[in-house]
mmCIF file of C-alpha atoms and ligand atoms in Angstrom:
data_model
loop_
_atom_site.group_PDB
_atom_site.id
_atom_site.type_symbol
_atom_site.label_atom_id
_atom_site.label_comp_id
_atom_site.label_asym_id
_atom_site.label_seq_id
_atom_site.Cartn_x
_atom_site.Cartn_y
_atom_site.Cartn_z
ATOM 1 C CA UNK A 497 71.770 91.817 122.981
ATOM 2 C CA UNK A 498 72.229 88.930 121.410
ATOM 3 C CA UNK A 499 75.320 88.421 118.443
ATOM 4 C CA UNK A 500 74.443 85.669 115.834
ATOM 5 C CA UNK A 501 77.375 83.958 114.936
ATOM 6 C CA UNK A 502 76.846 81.672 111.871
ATOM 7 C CA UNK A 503 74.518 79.479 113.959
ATOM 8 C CA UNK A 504 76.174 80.162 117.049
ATOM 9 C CA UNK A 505 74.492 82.454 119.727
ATOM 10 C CA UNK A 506 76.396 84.856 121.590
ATOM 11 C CA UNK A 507 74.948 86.315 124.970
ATOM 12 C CA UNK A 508 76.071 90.208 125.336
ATOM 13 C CA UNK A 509 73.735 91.083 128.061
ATOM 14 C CA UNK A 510 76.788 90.092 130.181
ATOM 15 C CA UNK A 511 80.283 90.373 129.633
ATOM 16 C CA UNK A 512 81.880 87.554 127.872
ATOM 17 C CA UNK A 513 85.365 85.888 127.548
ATOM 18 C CA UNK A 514 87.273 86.094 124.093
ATOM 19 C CA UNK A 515 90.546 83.179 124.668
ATOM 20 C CA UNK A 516 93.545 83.878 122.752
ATOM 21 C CA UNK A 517 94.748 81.334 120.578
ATOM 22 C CA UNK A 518 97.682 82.086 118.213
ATOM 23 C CA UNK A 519 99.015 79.885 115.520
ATOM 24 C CA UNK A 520 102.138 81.487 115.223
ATOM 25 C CA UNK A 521 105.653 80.449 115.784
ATOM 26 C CA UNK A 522 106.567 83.774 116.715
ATOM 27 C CA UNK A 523 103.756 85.489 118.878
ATOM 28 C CA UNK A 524 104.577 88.169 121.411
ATOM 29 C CA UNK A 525 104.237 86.346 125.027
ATOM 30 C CA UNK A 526 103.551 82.406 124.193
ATOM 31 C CA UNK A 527 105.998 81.989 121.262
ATOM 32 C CA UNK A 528 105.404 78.751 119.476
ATOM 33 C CA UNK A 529 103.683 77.154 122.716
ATOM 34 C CA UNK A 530 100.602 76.172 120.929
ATOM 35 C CA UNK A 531 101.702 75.865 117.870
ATOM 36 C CA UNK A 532 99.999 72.536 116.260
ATOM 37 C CA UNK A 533 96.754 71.562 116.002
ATOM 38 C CA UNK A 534 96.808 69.007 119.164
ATOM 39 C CA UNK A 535 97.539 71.393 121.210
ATOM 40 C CA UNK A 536 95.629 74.362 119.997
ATOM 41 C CA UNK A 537 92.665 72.176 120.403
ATOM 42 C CA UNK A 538 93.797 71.042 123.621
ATOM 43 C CA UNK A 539 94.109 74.468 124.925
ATOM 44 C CA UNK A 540 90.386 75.708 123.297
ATOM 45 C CA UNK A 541 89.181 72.723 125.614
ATOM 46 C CA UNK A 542 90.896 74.113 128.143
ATOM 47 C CA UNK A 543 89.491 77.727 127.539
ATOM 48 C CA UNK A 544 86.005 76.921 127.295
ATOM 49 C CA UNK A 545 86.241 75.109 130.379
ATOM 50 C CA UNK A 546 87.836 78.051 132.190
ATOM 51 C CA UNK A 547 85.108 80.612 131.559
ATOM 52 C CA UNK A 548 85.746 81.314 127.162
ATOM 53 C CA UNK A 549 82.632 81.436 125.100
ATOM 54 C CA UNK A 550 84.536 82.783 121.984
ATOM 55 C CA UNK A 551 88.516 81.485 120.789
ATOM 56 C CA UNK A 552 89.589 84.009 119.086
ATOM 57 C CA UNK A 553 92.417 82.081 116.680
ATOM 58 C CA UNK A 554 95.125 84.069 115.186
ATOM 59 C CA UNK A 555 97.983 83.207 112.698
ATOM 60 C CA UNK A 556 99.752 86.192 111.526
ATOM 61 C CA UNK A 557 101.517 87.939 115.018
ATOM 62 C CA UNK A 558 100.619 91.624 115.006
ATOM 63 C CA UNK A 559 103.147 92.478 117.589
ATOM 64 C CA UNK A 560 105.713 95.398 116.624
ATOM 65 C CA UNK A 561 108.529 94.599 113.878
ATOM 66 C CA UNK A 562 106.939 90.670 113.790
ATOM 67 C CA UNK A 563 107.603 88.995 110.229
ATOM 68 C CA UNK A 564 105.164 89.020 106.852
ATOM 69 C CA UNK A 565 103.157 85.684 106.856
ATOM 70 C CA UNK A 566 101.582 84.822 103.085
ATOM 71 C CA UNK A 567 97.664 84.399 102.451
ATOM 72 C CA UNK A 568 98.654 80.651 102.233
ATOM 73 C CA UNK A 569 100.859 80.313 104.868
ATOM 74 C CA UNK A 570 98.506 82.149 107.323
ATOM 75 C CA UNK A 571 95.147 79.535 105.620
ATOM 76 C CA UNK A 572 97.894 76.444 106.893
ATOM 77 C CA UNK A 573 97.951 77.504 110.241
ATOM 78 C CA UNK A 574 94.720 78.230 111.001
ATOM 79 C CA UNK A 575 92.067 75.995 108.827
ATOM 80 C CA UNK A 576 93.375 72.618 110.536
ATOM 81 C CA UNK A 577 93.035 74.789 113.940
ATOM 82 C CA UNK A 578 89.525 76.237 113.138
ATOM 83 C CA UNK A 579 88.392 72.905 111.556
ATOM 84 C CA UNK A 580 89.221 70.706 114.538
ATOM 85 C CA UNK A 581 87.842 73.390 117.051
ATOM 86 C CA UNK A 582 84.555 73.260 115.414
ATOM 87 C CA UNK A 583 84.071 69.836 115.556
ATOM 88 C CA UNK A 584 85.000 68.787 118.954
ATOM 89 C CA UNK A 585 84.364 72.390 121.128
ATOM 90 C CA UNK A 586 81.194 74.290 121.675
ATOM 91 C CA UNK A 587 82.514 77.967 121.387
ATOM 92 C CA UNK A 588 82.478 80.715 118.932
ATOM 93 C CA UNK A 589 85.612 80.846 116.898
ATOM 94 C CA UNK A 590 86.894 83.962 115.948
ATOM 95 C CA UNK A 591 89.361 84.566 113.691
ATOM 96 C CA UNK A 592 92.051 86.778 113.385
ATOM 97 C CA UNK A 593 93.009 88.269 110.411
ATOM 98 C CA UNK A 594 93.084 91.112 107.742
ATOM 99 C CA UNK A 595 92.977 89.009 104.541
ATOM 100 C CA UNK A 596 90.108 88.560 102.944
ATOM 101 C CA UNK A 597 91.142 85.331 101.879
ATOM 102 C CA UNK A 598 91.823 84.360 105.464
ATOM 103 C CA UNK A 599 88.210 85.645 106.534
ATOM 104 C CA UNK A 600 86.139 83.170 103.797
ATOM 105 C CA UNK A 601 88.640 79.903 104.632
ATOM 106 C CA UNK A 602 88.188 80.611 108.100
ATOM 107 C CA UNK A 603 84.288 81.326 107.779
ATOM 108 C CA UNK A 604 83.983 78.497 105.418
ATOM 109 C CA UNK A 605 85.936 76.147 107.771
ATOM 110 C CA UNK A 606 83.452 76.845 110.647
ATOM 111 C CA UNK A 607 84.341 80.133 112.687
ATOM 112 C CA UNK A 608 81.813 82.502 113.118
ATOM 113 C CA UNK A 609 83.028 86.366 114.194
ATOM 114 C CA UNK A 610 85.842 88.143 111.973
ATOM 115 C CA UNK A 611 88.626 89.919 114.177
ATOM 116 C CA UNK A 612 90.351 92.413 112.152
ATOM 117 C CA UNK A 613 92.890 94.995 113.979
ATOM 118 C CA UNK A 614 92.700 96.817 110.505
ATOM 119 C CA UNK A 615 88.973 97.461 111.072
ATOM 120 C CA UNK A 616 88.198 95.959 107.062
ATOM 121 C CA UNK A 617 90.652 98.865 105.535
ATOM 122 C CA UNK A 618 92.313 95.673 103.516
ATOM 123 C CA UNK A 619 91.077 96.197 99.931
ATOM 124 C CA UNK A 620 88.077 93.688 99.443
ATOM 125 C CA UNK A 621 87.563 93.559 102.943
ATOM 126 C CA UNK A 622 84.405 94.951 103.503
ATOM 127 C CA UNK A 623 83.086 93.208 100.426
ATOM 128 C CA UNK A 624 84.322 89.941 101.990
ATOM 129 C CA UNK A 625 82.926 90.606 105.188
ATOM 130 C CA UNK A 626 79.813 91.516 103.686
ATOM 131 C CA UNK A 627 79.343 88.353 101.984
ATOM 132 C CA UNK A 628 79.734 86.139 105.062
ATOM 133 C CA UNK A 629 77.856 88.142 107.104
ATOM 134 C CA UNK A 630 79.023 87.045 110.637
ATOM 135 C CA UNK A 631 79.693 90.149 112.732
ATOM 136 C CA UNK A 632 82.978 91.510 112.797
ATOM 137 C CA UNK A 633 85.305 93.279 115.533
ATOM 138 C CA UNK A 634 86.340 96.854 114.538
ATOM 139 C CA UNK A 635 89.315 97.964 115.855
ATOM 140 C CA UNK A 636 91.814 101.238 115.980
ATOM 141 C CA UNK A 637 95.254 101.232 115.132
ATOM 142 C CA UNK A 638 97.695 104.036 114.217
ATOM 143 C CA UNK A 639 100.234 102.851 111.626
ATOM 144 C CA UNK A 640 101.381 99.474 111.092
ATOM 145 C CA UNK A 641 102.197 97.213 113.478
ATOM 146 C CA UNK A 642 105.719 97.267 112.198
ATOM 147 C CA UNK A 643 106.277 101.156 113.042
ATOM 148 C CA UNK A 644 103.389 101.961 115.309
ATOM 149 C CA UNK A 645 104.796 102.362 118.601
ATOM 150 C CA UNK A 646 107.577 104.557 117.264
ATOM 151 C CA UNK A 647 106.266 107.942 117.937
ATOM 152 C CA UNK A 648 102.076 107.644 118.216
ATOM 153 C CA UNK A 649 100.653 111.220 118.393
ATOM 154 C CA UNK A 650 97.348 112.448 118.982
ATOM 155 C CA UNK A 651 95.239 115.846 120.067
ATOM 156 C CA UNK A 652 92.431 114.368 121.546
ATOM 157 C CA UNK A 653 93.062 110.516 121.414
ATOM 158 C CA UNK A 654 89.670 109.883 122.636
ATOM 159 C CA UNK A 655 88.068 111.659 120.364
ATOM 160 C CA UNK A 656 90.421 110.267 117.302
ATOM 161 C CA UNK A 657 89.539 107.106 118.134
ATOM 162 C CA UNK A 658 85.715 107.603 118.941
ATOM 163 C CA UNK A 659 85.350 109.333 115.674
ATOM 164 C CA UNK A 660 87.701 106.818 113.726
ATOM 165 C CA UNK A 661 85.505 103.794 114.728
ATOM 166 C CA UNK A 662 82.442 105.731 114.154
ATOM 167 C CA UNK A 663 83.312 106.413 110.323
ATOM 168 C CA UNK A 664 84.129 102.342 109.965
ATOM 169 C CA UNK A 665 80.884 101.820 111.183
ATOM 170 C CA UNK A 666 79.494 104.003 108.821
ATOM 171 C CA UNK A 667 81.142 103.004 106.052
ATOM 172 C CA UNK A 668 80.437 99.301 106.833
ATOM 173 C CA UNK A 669 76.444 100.145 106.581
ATOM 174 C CA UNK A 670 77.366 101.968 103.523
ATOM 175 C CA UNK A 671 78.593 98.938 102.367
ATOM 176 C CA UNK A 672 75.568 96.748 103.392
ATOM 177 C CA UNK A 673 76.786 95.414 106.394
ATOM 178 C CA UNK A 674 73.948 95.575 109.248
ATOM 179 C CA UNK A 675 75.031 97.274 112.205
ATOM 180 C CA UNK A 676 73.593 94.661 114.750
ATOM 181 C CA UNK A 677 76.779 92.618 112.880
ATOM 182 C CA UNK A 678 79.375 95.367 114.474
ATOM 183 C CA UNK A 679 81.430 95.167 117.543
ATOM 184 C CA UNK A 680 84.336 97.634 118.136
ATOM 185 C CA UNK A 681 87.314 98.257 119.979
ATOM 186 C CA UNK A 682 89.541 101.302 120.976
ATOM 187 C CA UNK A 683 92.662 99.142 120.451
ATOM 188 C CA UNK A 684 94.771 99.263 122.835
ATOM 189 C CA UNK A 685 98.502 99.002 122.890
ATOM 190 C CA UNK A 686 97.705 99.240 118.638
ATOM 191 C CA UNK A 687 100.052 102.822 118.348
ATOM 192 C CA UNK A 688 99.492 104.305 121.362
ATOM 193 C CA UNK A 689 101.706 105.090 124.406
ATOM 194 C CA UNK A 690 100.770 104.636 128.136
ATOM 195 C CA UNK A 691 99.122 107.743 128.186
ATOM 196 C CA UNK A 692 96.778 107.064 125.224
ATOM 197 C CA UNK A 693 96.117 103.995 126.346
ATOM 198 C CA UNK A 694 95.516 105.348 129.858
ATOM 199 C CA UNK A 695 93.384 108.173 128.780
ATOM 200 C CA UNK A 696 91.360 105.554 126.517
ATOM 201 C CA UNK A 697 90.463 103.475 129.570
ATOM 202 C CA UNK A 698 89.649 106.578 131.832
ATOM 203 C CA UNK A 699 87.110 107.432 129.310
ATOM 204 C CA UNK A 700 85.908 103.700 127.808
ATOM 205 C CA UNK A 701 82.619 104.861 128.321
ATOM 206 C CA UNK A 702 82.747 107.853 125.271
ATOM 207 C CA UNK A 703 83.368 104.971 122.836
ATOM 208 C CA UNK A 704 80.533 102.635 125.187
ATOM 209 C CA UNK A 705 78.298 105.167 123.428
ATOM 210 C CA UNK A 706 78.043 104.512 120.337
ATOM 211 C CA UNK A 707 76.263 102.165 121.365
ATOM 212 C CA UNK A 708 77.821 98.759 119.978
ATOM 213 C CA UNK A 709 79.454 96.427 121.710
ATOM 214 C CA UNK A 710 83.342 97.065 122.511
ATOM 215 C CA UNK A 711 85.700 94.552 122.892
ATOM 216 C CA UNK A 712 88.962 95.623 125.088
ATOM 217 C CA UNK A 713 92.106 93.810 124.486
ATOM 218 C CA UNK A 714 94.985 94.704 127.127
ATOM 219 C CA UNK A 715 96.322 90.850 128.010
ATOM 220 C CA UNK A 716 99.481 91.073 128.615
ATOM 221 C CA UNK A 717 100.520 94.256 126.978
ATOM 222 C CA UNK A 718 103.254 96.165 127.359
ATOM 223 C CA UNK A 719 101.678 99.494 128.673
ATOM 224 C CA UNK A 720 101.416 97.340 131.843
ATOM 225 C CA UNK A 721 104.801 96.342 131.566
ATOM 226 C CA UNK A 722 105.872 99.444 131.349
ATOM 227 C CA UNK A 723 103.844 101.163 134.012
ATOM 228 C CA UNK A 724 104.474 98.104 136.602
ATOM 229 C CA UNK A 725 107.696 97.428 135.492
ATOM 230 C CA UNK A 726 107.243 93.731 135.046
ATOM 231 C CA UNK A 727 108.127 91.351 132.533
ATOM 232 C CA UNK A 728 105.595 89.536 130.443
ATOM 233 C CA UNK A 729 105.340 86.636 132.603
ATOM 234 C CA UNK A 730 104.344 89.156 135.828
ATOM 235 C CA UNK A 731 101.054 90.822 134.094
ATOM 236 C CA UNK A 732 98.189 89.154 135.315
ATOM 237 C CA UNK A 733 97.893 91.370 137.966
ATOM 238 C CA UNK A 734 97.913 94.140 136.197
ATOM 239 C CA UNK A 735 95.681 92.700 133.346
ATOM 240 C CA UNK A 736 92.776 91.995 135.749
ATOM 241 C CA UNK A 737 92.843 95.488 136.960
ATOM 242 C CA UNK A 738 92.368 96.455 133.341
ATOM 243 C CA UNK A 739 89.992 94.270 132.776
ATOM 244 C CA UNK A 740 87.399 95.543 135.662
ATOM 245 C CA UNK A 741 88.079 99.267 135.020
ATOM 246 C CA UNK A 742 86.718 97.699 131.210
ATOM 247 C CA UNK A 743 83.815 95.839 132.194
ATOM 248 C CA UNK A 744 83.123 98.296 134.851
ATOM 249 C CA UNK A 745 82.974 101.328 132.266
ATOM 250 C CA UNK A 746 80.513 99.055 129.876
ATOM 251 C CA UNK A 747 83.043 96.624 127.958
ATOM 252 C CA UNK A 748 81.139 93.929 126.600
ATOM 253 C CA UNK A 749 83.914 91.858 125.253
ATOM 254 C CA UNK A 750 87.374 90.579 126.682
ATOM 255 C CA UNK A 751 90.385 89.609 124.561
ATOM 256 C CA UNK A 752 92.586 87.645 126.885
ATOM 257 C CA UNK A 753 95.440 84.722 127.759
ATOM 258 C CA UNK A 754 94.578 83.893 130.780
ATOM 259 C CA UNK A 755 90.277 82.760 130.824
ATOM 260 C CA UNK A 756 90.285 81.442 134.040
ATOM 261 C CA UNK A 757 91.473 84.187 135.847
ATOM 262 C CA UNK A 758 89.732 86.941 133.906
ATOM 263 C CA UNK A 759 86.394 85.121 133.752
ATOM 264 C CA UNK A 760 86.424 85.671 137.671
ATOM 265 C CA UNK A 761 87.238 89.146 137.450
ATOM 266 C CA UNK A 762 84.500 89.664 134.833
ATOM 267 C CA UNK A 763 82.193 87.977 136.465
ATOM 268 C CA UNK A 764 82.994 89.842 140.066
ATOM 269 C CA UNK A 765 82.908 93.390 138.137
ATOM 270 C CA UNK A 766 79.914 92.263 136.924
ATOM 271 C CA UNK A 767 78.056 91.194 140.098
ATOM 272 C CA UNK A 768 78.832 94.388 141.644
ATOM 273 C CA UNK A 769 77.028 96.505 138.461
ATOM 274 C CA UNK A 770 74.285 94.434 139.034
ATOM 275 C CA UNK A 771 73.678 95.496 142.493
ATOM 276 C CA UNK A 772 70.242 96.879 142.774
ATOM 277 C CA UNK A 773 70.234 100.204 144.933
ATOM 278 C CA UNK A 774 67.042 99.323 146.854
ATOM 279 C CA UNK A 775 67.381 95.817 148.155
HETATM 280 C C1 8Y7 B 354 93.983 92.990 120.054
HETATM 281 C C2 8Y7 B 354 93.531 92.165 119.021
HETATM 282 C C3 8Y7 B 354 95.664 91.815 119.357
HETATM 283 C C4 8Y7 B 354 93.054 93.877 120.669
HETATM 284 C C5 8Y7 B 354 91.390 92.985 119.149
HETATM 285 C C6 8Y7 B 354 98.147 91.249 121.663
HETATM 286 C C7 8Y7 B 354 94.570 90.474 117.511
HETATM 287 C C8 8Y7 B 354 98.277 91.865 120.342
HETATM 288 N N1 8Y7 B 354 95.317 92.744 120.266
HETATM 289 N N2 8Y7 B 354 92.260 92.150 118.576
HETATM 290 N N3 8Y7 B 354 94.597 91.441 118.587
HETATM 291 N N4 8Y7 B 354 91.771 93.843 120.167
HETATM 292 N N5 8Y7 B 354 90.106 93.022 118.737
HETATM 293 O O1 8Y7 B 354 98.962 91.647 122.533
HETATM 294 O O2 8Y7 B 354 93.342 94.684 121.548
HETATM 295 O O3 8Y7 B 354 97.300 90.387 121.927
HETATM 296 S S1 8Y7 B 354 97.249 91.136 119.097
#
């Protein structure tokens, strides 16, 4: 399956890479360490050379209780970012964002794949998206991220979030936008709790199904933290484990910090699911 990114081909019959690159002063486990667009660009070099075929640049920090950024605030930190990218790296860039305003400046300024945790639910979102038409990540989240890891609560998360993704789907074609555009994701960490997020994983393969491509994002996050009981710094371990259990149980996409290190663990998941049984 192949993704077309607004010129920019993207290969899904095997896992791929997604980099993180955030733009914010404030985000959740590199605070302000790439902040500028030296090195943001220095670190997308650095990506794509580890293993990343898509950056996936972010300016507003979705992590629990993090401050309000403006529409024009959030366009200054990531145009000059997305801009630079595109002319010196060879990569998909993906941005991050539920503004609609952020989604045509970053489109416009040469990314190519929308990343919206609020799975287009901003008003004029879907219309936006539409328009562009670059494929877009659709993913779950309970709440906002200011209160969503207060008190999560689900029957049958699984099915809550297989059905939730399933109705953005549909009302994306509703809206015009081809499926072959979609991509979506269970969202971890995104109001859950370590059960929810456990139970997600356990059964990846219910929202493998509906047969798009799903992106899993677990870098870093605190479920492993809090199931390891390790700080931020001590979760790459813990992060690759994730990681093959995803690719293993049909992931096609992986949201991460560290590319280097996850890029091997893709591609080792992946060599072993590509065993044939009679040679
Ligand atoms: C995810 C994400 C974040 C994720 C997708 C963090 C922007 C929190 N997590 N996007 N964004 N999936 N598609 O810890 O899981 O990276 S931000």
């Amino acid at each position: 399956m192949i993704l077309d990114c607004r010129g920019k081909s993207l290969d899904l019959t095997y896992p791929q890479v997604m980099g993180i690159l955030n733009v914010t002063p404030d985000s959740f486990s590199d605070g302000g360490q790439f902040f500028g667009e030296d090195l943001a660009l220095k670190q997308a070099k650095q990506m794509v050379a580890d293993g990343a075929t898509i950056v996936d640049v972010g300016g507003e920090s979705t992590r629990p209780g993090a401050a309000i950024v403006t529409i024009e605030e959030e366009i200054a930190r990531v145009i000059p970012v997305i801009k630079a990218i595109e002319s010196e790296v060879d990569v998909v860039i993906s941005i991050d964002t539920s503004k609609p305003e952020v989604m045509r400046a970053a489109i416009a300024g040469g990314a190519g794949l929308i990343n919206d945790v609020q799975a287009l639910r901003v008003n004029g979102a879907l219309d936006t998206a539409f328009e562009l038409n670059v494929p877009v990540c659709l993913m779950h989240a309970q709440g906002t991220p200011k209160t969503m890891q207060d008190n999560p609560q689900y029957g049958d998360v699984v099915a809550e979030v297989t059905n939730f993704l399933l109705e953005r789907v549909k009302i994306c074609e509703a809206h015009g936008i081809n499926r072959d555009k979609l991509i979506i994701d269970p969202g971890f960490g995104f109001g859950k709790m370590a059960k929810h997020n456990l139970r997600l994983m356990k059964y990846l393969e219910k929202i493998v199904q509906l047969d798009l491509p799903v992106l899993v994002g677990i870098s870093r996050k605190s479920i492993i933290g809090e199931l390891l009981n390790v700080s931020v710094e001590e979760r790459l371990a813990g992060s690759l484990a994730m990681t093959s259990l995803a690719v293993w149980k049909g992931a096609k996409l992986i949201r991460t910090h560290d590319v280097r290190e996850t890029a091997q663990a893709v591609n080792l998941s992946n060599y072993v699911m590509q065993v044939e049984d009679f040679d």
